[in-house]
Short mmCIF file of N, CA and C in Angstrom, two decimals:
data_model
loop_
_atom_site.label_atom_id
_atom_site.label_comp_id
_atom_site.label_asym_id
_atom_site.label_seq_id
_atom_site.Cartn_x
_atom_site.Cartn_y
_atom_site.Cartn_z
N UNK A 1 0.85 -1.17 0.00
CA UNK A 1 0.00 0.00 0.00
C UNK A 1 0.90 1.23 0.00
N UNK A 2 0.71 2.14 -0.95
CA UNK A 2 1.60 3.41 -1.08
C UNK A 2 1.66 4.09 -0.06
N UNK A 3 -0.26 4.43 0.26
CA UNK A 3 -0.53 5.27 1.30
C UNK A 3 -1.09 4.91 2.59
N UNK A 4 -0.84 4.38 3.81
CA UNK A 4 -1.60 3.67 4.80
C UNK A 4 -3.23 4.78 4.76
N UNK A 5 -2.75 6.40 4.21
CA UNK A 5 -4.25 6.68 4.88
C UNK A 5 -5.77 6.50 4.15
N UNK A 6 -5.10 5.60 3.19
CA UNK A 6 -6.93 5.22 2.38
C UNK A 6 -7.29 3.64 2.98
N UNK A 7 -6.12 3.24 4.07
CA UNK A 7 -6.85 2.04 4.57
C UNK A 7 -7.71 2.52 6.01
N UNK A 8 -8.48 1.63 6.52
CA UNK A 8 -9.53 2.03 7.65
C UNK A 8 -11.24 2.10 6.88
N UNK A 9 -11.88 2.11 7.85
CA UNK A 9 -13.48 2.74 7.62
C UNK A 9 -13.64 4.37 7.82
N UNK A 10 -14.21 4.76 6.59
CA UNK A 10 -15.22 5.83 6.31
C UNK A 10 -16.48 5.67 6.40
N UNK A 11 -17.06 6.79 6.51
CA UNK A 11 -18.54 7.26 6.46
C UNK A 11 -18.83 8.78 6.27
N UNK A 12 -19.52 8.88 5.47
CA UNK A 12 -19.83 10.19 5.18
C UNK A 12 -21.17 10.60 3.94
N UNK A 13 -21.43 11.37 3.50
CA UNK A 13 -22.81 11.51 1.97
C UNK A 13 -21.72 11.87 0.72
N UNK A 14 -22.58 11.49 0.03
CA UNK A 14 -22.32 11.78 -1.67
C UNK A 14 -23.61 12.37 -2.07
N UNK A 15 -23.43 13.27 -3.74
CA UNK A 15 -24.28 13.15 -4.44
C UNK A 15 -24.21 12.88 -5.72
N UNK A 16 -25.08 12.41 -6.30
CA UNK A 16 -24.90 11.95 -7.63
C UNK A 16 -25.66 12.72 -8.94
N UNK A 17 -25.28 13.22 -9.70
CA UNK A 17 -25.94 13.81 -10.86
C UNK A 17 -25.98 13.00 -12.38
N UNK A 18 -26.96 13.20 -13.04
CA UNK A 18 -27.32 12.81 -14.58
C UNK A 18 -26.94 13.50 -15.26
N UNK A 19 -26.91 13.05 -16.58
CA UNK A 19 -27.17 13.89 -18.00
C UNK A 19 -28.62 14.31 -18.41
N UNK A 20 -29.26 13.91 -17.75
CA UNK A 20 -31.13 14.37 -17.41
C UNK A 20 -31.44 15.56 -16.87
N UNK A 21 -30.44 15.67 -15.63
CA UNK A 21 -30.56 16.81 -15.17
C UNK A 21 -30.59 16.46 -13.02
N UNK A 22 -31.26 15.05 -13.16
CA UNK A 22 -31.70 15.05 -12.06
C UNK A 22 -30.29 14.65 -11.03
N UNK A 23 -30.72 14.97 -9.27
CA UNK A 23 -29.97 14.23 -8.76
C UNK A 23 -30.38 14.37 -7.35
N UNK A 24 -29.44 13.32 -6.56
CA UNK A 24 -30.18 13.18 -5.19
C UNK A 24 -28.30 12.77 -4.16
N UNK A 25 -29.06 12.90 -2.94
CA UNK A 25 -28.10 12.46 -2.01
C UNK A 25 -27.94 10.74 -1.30
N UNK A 26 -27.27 10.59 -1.34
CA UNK A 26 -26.51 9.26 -0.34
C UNK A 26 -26.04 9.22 0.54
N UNK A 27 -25.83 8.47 1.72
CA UNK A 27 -24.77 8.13 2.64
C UNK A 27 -23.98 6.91 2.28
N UNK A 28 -22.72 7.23 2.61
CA UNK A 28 -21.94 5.79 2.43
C UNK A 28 -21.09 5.89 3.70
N UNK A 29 -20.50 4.56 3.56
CA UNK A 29 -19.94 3.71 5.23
C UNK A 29 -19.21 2.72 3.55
N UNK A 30 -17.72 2.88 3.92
CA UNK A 30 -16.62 2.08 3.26
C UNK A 30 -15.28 1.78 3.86
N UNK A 31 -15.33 0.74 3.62
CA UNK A 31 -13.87 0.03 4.31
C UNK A 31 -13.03 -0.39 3.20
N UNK A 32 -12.00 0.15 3.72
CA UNK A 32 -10.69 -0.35 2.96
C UNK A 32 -9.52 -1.04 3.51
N UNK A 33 -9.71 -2.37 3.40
CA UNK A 33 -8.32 -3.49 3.99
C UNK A 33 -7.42 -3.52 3.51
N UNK A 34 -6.14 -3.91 3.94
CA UNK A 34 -4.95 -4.38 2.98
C UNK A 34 -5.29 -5.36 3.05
N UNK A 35 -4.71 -6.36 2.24
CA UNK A 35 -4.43 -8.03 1.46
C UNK A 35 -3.04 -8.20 1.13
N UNK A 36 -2.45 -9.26 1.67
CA UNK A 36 -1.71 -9.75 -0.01
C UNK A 36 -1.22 -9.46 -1.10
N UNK A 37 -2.68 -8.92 -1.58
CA UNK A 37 -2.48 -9.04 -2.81
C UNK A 37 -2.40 -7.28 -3.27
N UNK A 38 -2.80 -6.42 -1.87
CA UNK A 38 -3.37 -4.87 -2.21
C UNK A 38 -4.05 -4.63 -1.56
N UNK A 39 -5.17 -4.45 -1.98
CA UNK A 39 -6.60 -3.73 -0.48
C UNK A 39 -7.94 -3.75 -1.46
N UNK A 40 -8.41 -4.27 -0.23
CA UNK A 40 -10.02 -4.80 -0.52
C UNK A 40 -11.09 -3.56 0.00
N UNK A 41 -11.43 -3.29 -1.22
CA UNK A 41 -12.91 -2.14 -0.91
C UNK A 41 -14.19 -2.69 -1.16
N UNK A 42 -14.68 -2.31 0.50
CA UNK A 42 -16.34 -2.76 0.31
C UNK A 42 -17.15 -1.42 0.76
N UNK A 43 -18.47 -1.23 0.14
CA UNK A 43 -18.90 -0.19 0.58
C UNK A 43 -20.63 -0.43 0.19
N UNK A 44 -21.49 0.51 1.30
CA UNK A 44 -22.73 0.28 1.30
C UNK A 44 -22.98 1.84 0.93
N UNK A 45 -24.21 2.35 -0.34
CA UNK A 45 -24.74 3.24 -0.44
C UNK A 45 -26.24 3.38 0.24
N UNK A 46 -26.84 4.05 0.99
CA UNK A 46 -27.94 4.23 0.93
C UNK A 46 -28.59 5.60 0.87
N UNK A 47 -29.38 5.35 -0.28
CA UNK A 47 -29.98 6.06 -1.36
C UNK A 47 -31.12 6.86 -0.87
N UNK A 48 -31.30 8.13 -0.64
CA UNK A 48 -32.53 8.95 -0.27
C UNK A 48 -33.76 8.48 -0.72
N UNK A 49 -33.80 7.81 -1.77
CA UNK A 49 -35.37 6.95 -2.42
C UNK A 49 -35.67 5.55 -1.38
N UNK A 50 -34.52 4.97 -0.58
CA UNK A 50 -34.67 3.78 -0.01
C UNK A 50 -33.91 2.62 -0.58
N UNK A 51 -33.81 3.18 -2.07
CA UNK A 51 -32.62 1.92 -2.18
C UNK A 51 -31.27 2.26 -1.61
N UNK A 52 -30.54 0.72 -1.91
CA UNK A 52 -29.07 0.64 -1.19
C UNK A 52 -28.03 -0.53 -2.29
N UNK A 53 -27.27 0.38 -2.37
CA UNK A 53 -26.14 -0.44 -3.20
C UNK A 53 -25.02 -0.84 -2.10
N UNK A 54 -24.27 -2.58 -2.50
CA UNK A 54 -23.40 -2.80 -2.06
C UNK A 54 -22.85 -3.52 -2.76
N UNK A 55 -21.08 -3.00 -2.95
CA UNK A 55 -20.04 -3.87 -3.62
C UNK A 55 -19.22 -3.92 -3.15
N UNK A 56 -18.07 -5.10 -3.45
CA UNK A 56 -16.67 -5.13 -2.70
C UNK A 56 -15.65 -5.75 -3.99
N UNK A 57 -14.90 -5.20 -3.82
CA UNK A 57 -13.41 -5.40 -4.92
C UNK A 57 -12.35 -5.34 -4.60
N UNK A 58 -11.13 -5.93 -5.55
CA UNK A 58 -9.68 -5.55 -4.43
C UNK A 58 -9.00 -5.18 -5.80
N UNK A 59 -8.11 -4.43 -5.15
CA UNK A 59 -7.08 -3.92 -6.11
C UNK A 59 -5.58 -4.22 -5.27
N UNK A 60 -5.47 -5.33 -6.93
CA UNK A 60 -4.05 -6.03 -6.48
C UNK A 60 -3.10 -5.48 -7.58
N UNK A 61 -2.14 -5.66 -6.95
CA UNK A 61 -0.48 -4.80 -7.20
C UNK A 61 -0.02 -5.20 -8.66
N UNK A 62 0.06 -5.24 -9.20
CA UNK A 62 0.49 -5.50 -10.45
C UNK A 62 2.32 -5.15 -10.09
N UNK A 63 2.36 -3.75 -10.16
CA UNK A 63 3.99 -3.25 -10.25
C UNK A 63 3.94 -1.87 -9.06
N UNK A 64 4.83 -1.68 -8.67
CA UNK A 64 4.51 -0.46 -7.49
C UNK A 64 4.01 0.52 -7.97
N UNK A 65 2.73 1.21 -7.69
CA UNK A 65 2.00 2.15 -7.90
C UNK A 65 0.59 1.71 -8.79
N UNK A 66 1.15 0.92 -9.57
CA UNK A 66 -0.24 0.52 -10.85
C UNK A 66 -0.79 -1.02 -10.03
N UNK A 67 -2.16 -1.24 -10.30
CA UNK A 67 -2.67 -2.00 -9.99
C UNK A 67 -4.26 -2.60 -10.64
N UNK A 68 -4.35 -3.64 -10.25
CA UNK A 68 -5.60 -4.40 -11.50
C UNK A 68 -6.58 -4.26 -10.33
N UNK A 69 -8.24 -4.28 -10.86
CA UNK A 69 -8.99 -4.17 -10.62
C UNK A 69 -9.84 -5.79 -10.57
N UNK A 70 -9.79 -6.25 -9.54
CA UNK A 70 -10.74 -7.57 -9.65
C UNK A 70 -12.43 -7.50 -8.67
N UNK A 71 -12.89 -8.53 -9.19
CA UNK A 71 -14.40 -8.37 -8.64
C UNK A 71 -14.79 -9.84 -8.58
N UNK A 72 -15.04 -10.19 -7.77
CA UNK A 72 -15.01 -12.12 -7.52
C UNK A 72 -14.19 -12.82 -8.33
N UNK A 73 -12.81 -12.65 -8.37
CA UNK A 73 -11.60 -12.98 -9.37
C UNK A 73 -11.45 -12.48 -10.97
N UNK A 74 -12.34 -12.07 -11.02
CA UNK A 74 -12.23 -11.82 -12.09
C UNK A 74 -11.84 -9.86 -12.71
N UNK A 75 -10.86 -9.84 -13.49
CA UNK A 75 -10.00 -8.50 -13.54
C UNK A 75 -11.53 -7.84 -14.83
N UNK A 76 -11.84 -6.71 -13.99
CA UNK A 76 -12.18 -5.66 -14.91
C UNK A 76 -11.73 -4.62 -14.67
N UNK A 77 -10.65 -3.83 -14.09
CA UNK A 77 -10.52 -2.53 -14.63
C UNK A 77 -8.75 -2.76 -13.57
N UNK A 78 -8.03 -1.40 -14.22
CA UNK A 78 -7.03 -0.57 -13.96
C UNK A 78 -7.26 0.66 -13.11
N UNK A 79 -5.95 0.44 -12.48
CA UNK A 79 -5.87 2.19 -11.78
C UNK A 79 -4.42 2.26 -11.12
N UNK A 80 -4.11 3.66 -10.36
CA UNK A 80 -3.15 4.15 -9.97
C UNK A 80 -2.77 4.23 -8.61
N UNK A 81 -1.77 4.48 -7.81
CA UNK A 81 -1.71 5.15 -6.72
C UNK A 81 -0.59 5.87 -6.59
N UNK A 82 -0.72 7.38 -6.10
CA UNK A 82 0.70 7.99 -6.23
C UNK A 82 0.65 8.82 -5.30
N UNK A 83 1.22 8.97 -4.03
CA UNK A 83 0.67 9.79 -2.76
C UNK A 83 -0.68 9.58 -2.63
N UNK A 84 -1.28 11.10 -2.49
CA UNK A 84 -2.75 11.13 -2.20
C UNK A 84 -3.75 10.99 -3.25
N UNK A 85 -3.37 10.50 -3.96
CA UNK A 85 -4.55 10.02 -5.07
C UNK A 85 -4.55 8.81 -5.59
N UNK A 86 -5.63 7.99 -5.06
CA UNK A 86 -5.67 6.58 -6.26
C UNK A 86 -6.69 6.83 -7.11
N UNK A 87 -7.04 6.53 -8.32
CA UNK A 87 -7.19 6.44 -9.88
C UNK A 87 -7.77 5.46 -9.93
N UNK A 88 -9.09 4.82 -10.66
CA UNK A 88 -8.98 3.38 -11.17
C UNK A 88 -10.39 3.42 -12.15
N UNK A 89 -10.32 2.31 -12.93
CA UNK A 89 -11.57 2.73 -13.89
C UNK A 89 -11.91 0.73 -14.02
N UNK A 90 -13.06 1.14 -14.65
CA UNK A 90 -13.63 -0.59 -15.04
C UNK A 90 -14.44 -0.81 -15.96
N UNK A 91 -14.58 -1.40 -16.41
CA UNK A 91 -15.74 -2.15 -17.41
C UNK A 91 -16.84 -3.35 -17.26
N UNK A 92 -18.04 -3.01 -17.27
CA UNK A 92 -18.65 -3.61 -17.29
C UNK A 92 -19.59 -3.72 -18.05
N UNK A 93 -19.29 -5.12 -19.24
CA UNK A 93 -20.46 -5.19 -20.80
C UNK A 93 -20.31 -3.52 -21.34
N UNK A 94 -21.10 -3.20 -21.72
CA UNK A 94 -20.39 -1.51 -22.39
C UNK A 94 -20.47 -0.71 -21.34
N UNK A 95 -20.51 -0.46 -19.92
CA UNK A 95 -20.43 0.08 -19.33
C UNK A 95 -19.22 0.57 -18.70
N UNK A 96 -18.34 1.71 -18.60
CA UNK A 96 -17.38 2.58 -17.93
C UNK A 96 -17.76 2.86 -16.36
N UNK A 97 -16.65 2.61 -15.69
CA UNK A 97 -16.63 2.98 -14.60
C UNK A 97 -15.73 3.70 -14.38
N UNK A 98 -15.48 5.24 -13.64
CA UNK A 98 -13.97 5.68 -13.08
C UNK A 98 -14.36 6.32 -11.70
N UNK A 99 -12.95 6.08 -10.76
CA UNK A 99 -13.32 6.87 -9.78
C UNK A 99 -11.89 7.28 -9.06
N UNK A 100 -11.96 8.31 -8.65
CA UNK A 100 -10.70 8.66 -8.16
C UNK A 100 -10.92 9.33 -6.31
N UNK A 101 -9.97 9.05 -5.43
CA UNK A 101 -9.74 9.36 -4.28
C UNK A 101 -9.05 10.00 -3.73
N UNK A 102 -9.12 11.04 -3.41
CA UNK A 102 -7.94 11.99 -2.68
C UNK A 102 -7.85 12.00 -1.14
N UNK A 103 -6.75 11.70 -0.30
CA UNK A 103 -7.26 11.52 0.92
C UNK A 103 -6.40 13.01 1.84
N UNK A 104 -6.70 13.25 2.68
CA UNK A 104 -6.14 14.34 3.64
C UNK A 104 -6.68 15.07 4.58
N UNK A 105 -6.09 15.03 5.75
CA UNK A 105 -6.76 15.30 6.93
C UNK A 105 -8.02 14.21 7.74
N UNK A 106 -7.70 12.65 7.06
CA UNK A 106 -8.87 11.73 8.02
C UNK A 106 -9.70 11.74 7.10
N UNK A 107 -9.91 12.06 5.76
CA UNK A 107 -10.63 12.26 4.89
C UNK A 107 -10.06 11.67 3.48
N UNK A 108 -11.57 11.08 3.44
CA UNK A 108 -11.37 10.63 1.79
C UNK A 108 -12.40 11.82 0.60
N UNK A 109 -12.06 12.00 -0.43
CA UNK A 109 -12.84 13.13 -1.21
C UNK A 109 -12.81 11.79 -2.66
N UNK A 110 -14.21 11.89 -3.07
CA UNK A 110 -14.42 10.45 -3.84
C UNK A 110 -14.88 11.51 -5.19
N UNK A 111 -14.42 11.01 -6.55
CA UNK A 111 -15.60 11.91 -7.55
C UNK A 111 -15.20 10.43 -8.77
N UNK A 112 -16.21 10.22 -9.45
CA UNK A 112 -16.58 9.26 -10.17
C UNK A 112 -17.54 9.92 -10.94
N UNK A 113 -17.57 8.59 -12.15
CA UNK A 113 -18.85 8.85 -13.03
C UNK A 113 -18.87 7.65 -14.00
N UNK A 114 -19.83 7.43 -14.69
CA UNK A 114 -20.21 5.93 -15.18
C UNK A 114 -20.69 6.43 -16.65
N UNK A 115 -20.65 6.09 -17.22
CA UNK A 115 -20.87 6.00 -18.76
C UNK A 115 -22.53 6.32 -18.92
N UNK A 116 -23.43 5.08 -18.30
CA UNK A 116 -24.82 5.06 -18.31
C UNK A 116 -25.37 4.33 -16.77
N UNK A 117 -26.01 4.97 -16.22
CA UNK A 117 -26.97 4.98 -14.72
C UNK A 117 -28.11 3.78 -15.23
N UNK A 118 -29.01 3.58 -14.12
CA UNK A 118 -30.16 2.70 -14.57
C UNK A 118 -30.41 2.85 -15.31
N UNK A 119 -30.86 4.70 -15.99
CA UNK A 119 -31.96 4.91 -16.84
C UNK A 119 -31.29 5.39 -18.12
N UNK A 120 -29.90 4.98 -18.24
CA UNK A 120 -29.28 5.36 -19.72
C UNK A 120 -28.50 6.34 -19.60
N UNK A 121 -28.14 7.18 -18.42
CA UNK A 121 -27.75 8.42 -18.73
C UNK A 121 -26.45 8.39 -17.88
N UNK A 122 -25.63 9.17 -18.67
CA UNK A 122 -24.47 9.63 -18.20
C UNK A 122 -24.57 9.90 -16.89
N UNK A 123 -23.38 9.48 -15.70
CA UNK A 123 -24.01 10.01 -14.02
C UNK A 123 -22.27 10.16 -13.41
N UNK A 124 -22.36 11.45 -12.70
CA UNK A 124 -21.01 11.69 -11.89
C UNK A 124 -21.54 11.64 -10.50
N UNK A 125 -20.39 11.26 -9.79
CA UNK A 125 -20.96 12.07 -8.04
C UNK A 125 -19.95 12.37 -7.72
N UNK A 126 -19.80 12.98 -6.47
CA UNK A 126 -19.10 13.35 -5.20
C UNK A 126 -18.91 12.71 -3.60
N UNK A 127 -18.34 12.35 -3.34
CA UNK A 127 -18.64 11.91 -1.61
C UNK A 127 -17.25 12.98 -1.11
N UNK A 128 -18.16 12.73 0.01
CA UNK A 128 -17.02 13.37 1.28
C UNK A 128 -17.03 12.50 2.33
N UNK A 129 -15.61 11.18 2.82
CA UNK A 129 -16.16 10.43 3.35
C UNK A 129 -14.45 10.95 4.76
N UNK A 130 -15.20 10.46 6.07
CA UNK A 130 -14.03 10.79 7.27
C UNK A 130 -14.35 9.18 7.74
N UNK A 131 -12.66 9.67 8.20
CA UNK A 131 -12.45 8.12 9.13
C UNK A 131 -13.24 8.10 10.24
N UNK A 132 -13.68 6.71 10.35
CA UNK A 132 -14.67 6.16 11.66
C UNK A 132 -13.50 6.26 13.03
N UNK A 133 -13.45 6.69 13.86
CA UNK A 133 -12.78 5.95 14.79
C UNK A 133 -13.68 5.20 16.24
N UNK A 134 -12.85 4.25 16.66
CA UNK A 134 -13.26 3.60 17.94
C UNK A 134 -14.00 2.46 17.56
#
């Protein structure tokens, strides 16, 4: 791990916007382990409508700094780590994923965006997530 401070639990809101126009708020709660192999991210969204997303992935080391993107063994995407920023993007069927992390001060700052959302449309967000302690 480059940086020990993107390992630990966060919690904090995001929001997410369309190419529609629309958008709404979230809370998320995410943990980040080391492995082996790199560090395992799992994280729960829950969604101001009542839904709730949850995924977990690890990003293993390829060469110092660059690293592969897996999801129940199987590699879909690339990314970076270089000080305070990790990088990483994915694919899924024609779908794009990217998201990048800046961490400082106990804080993670999240901004992403996906190719197409449920409803077809282009979607970015934001989180602002702080370390849990105790």
């Amino acid at each position: 791990m480059d940086n020990p401070a993107f390992v630990g639990t966060f919690s904090g809101t995001g929001t997410w916007h369309d190419a529609a126009g629309k958008s709404a708020g979230y809370r998320i709660r995410q943990t980040n382990l080391p492995t082996a192999e790199g560090l395992e991210v799992a994280f729960r969204h829950d969604f101001d409508d009542g839904s709730v997303v949850e995924a977990a992935f690890n990003l293993a080391w390829l060469v110092p700094h660059l690293f592969r993107v897996d999801i129940s063994g199987a590699a879909v995407g690339n990314g970076y780590m270089f000080g305070d920023i990790c990088h990483y993007h994915m694919k899924f069927g024609d779908k794009f994923v990217e998201v990048t992390y800046r961490t400082g001060d106990g804080e993670l700052s999240v901004f992403g965006s996906s190719s197409t959302n449920a409803e077809g449309n282009y979607i970015a967000w934001r989180e602002t997530l702080r370390r849990v302690t105790g």
